[in-house]
One Martini backbone bead per residue (centre of mass of N, CA, C, O) as a GRO file, in nm:
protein
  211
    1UNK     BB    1   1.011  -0.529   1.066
    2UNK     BB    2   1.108  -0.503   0.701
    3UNK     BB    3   0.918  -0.736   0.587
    4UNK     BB    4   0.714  -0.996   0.514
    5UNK     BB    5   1.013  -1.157   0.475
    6UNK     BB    6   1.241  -1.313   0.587
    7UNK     BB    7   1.562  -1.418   0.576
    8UNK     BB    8   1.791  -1.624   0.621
    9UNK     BB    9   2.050  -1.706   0.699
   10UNK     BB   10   2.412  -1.789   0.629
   11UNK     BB   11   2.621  -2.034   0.611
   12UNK     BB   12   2.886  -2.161   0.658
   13UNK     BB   13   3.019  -2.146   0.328
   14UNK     BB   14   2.808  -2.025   0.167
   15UNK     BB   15   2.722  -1.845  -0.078
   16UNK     BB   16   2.709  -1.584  -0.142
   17UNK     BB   17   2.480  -1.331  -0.132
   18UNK     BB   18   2.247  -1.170  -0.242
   19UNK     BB   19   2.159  -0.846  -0.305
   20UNK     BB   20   2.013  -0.622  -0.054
   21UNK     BB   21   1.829  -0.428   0.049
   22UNK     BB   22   1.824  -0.165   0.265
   23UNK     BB   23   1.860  -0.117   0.551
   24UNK     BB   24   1.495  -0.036   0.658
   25UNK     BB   25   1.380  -0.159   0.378
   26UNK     BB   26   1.077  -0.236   0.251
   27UNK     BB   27   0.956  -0.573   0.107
   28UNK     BB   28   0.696  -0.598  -0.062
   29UNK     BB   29   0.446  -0.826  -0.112
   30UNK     BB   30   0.206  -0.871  -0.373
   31UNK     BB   31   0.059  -1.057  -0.280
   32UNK     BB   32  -0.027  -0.919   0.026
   33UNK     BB   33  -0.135  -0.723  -0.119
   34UNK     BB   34  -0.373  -0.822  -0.275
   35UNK     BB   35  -0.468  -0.975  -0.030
   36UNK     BB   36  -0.604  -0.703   0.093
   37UNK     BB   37  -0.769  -0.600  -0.155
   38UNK     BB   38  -0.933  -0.810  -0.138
   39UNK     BB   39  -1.027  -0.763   0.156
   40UNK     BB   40  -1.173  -0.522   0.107
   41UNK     BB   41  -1.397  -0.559  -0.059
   42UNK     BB   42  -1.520  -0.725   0.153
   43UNK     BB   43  -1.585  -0.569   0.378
   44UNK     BB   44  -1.707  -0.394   0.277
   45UNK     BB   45  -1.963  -0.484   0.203
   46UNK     BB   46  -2.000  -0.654   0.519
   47UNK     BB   47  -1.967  -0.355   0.672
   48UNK     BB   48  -1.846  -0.092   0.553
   49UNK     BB   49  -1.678   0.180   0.614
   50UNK     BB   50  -1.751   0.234   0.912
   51UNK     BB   51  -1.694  -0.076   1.008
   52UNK     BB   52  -1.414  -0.040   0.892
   53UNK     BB   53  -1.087  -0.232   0.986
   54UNK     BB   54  -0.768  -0.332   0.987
   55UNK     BB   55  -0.818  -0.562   1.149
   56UNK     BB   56  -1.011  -0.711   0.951
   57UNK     BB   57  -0.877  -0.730   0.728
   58UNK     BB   58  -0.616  -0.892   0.819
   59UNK     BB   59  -0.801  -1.129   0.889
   60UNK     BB   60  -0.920  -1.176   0.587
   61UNK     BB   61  -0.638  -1.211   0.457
   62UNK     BB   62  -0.401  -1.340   0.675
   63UNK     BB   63  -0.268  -1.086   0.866
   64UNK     BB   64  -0.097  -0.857   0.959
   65UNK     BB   65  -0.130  -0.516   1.097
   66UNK     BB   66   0.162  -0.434   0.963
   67UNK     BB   67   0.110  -0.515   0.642
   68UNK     BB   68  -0.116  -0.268   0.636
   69UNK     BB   69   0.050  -0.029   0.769
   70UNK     BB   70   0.301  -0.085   0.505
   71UNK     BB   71   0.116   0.061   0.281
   72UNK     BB   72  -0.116   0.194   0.507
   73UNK     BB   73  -0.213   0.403   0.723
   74UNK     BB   74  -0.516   0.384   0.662
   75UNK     BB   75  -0.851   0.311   0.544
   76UNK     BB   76  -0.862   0.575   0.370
   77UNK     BB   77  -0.601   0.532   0.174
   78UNK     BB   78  -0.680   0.249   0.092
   79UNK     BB   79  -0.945   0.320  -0.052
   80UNK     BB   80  -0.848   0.532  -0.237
   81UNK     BB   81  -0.649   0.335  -0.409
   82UNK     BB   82  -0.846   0.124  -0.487
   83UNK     BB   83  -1.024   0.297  -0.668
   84UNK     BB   84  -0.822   0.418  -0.810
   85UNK     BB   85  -0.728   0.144  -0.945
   86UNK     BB   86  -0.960   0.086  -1.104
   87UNK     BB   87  -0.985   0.347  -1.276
   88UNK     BB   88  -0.704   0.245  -1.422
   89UNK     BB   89  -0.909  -0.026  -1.517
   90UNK     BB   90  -1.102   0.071  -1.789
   91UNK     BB   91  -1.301   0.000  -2.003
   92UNK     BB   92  -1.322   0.039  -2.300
   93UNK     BB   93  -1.439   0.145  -2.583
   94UNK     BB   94  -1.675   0.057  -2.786
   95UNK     BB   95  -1.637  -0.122  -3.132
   96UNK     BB   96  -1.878  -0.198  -3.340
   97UNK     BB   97  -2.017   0.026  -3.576
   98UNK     BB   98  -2.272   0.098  -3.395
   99UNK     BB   99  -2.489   0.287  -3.178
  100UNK     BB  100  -2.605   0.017  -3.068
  101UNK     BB  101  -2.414  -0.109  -3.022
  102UNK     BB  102  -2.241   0.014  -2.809
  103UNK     BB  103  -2.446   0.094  -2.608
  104UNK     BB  104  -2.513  -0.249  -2.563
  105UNK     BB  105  -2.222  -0.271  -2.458
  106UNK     BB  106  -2.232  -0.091  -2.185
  107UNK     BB  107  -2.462  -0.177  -2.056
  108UNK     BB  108  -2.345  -0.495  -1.978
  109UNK     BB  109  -2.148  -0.378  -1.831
  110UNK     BB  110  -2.253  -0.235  -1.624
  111UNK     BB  111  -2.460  -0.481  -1.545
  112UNK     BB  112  -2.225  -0.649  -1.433
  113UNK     BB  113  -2.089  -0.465  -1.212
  114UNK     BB  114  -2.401  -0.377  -1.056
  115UNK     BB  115  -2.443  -0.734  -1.002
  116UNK     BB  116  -2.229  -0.729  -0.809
  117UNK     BB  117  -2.220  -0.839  -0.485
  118UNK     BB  118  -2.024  -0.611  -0.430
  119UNK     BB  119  -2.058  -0.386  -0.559
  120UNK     BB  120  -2.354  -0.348  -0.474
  121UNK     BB  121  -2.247  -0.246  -0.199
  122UNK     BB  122  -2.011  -0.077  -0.216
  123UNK     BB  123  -2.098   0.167  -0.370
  124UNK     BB  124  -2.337   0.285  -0.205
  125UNK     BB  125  -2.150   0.358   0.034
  126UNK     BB  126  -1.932   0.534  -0.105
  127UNK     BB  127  -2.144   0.762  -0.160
  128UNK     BB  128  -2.243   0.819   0.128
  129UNK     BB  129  -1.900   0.877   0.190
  130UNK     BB  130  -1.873   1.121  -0.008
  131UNK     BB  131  -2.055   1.320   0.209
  132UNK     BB  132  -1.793   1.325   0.438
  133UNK     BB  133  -1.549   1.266   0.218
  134UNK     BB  134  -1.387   1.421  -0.030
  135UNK     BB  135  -1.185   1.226  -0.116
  136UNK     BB  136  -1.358   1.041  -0.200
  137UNK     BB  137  -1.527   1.170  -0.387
  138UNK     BB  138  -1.313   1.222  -0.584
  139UNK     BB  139  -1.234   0.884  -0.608
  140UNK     BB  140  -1.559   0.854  -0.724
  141UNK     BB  141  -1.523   1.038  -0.960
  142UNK     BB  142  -1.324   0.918  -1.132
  143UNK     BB  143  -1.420   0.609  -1.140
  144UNK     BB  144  -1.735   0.679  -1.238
  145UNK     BB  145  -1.691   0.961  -1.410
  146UNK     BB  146  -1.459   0.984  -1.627
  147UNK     BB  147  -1.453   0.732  -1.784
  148UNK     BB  148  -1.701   0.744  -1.894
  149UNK     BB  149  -1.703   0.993  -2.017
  150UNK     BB  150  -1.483   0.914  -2.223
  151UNK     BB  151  -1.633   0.711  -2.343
  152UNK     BB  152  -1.878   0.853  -2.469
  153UNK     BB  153  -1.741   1.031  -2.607
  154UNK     BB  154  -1.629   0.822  -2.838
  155UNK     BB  155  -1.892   0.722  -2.919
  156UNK     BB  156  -2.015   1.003  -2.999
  157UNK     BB  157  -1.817   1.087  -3.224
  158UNK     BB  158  -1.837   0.816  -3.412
  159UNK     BB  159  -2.123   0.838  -3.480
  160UNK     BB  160  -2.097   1.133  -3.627
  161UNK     BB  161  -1.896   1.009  -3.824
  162UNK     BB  162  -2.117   0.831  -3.930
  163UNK     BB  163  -2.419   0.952  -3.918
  164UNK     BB  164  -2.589   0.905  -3.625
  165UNK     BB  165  -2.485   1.228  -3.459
  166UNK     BB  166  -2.422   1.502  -3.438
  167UNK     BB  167  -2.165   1.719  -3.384
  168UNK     BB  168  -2.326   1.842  -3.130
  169UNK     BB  169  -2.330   1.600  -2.921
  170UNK     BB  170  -2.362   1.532  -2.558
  171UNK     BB  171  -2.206   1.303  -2.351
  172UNK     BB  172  -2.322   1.388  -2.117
  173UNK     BB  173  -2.604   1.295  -2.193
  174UNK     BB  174  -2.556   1.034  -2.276
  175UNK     BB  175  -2.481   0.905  -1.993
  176UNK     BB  176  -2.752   0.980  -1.857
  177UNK     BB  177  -2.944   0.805  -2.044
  178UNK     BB  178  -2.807   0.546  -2.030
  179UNK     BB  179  -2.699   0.495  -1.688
  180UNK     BB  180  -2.909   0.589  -1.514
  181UNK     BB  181  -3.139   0.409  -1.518
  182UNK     BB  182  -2.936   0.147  -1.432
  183UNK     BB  183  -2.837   0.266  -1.166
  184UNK     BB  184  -3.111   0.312  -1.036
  185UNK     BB  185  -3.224   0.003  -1.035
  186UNK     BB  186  -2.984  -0.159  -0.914
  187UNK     BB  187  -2.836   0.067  -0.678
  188UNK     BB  188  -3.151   0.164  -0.576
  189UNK     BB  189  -3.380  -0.025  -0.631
  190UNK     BB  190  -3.321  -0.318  -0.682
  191UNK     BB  191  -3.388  -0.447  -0.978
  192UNK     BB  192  -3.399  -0.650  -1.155
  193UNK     BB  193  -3.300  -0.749  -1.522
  194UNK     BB  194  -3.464  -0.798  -1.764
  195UNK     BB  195  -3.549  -0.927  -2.037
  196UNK     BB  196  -3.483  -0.695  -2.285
  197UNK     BB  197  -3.370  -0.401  -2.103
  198UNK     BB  198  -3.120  -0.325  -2.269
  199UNK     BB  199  -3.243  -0.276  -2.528
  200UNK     BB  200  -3.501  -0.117  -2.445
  201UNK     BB  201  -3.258   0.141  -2.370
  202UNK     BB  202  -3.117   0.186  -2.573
  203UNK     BB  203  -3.296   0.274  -2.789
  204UNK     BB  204  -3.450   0.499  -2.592
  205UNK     BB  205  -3.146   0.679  -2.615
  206UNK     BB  206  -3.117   0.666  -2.902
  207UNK     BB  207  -3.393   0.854  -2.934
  208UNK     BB  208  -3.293   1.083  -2.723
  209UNK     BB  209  -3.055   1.176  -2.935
  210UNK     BB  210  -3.196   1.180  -3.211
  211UNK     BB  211  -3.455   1.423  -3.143
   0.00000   0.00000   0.00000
């Protein structure tokens, strides 16, 4: 079977057919790769990197493993691919117009990503196979550090031409000031966010970046 999908054939008499794929090209339909791609992240939550599988991801699908091995060899392919898609649909840099605006916008953002329910489970294991797999930690440094870096960069940027910051602040740190508290909090000691503590971090880390 060469795609997800066959047509019938046509009847005598029936209207020339378009033309189709060339014999022996898969033809992917775009829902079912959605659909393989959302039972990733569901996998990952309930049981980890280590104990998933190809078969698992596609009965959480509701396809067959062939329709997950035409588009990936691998379990770690699968995954690989699924954290770059993540990655570059990264969100822009918020543009209050004051660094304590931008700060508390950015701090919500994450803190709403590292409390959703998959995210919490998936992230952290993540982490813990990057440690055994290069290739993931590769893309787990892209999708996590990366695009954030690049974030942080323009807040910072911003700041500086606004007279908020030196013209010499360094992004990297502001990103460890402002993310380490919040994903150490979520994603490691798993304590939630009380009220008012977006606000007196984002504070915080402006008073550390301004000191």
């Amino acid at each position: 079977m060469s795609s997800d999908a066959t047509p019938a054939p046509s009847a005598p008499g029936d209207p020339a057919p378009t033309r189709r794929a060339p014999a022996g090209a898969a033809v992917l339909r775009e829902d079912v790769t959605e659909a393989i791609r959302a039972a990733v992240f569901e996998e990952l939550a309930a049981v980890g990197f280590a104990r998933m599988s190809i078969e698992g991801i596609a009965r959480r699908a509701g396809v067959g493993k062939t329709a997950v091995y035409r588009r990936w060899k691998s379990k770690l392919a699968l995954v690989l691919d699924l954290i770059t898609a993540v990655a570059a649909e990264g969100a822009p840099a918020p543009d209050t117009g004051s660094l304590h605006g931008d700060v508390r916008a950015l701090l919500e953002v994450a803190a709403a990503a590292l409390s959703h329910p998959v995210a919490s489970q998936v992230v952290p294991d993540l982490l813990v196979e990057a440690a055994r797999h290069p290739e993931i930690a590769d893309a787990v440094r892209g999708a996590l550090l990366d695009g954030r870096q690049g974030v942080a960069a323009r807040i910072v940027r911003a700041a500086a031409e606004r007279g908020e910051l030196p013209e010499d602040a360094d992004p990297d740190r502001a990103l460890d000031l402002v993310l380490g508290p919040l994903y150490w909090r979520l994603a490691v000691v798993r304590t939630p966010v009380p009220d008012g503590y977006l606000d007196d971090l984002a504070r915080s880390a402006i008073a550390a970046l301004t000191a």
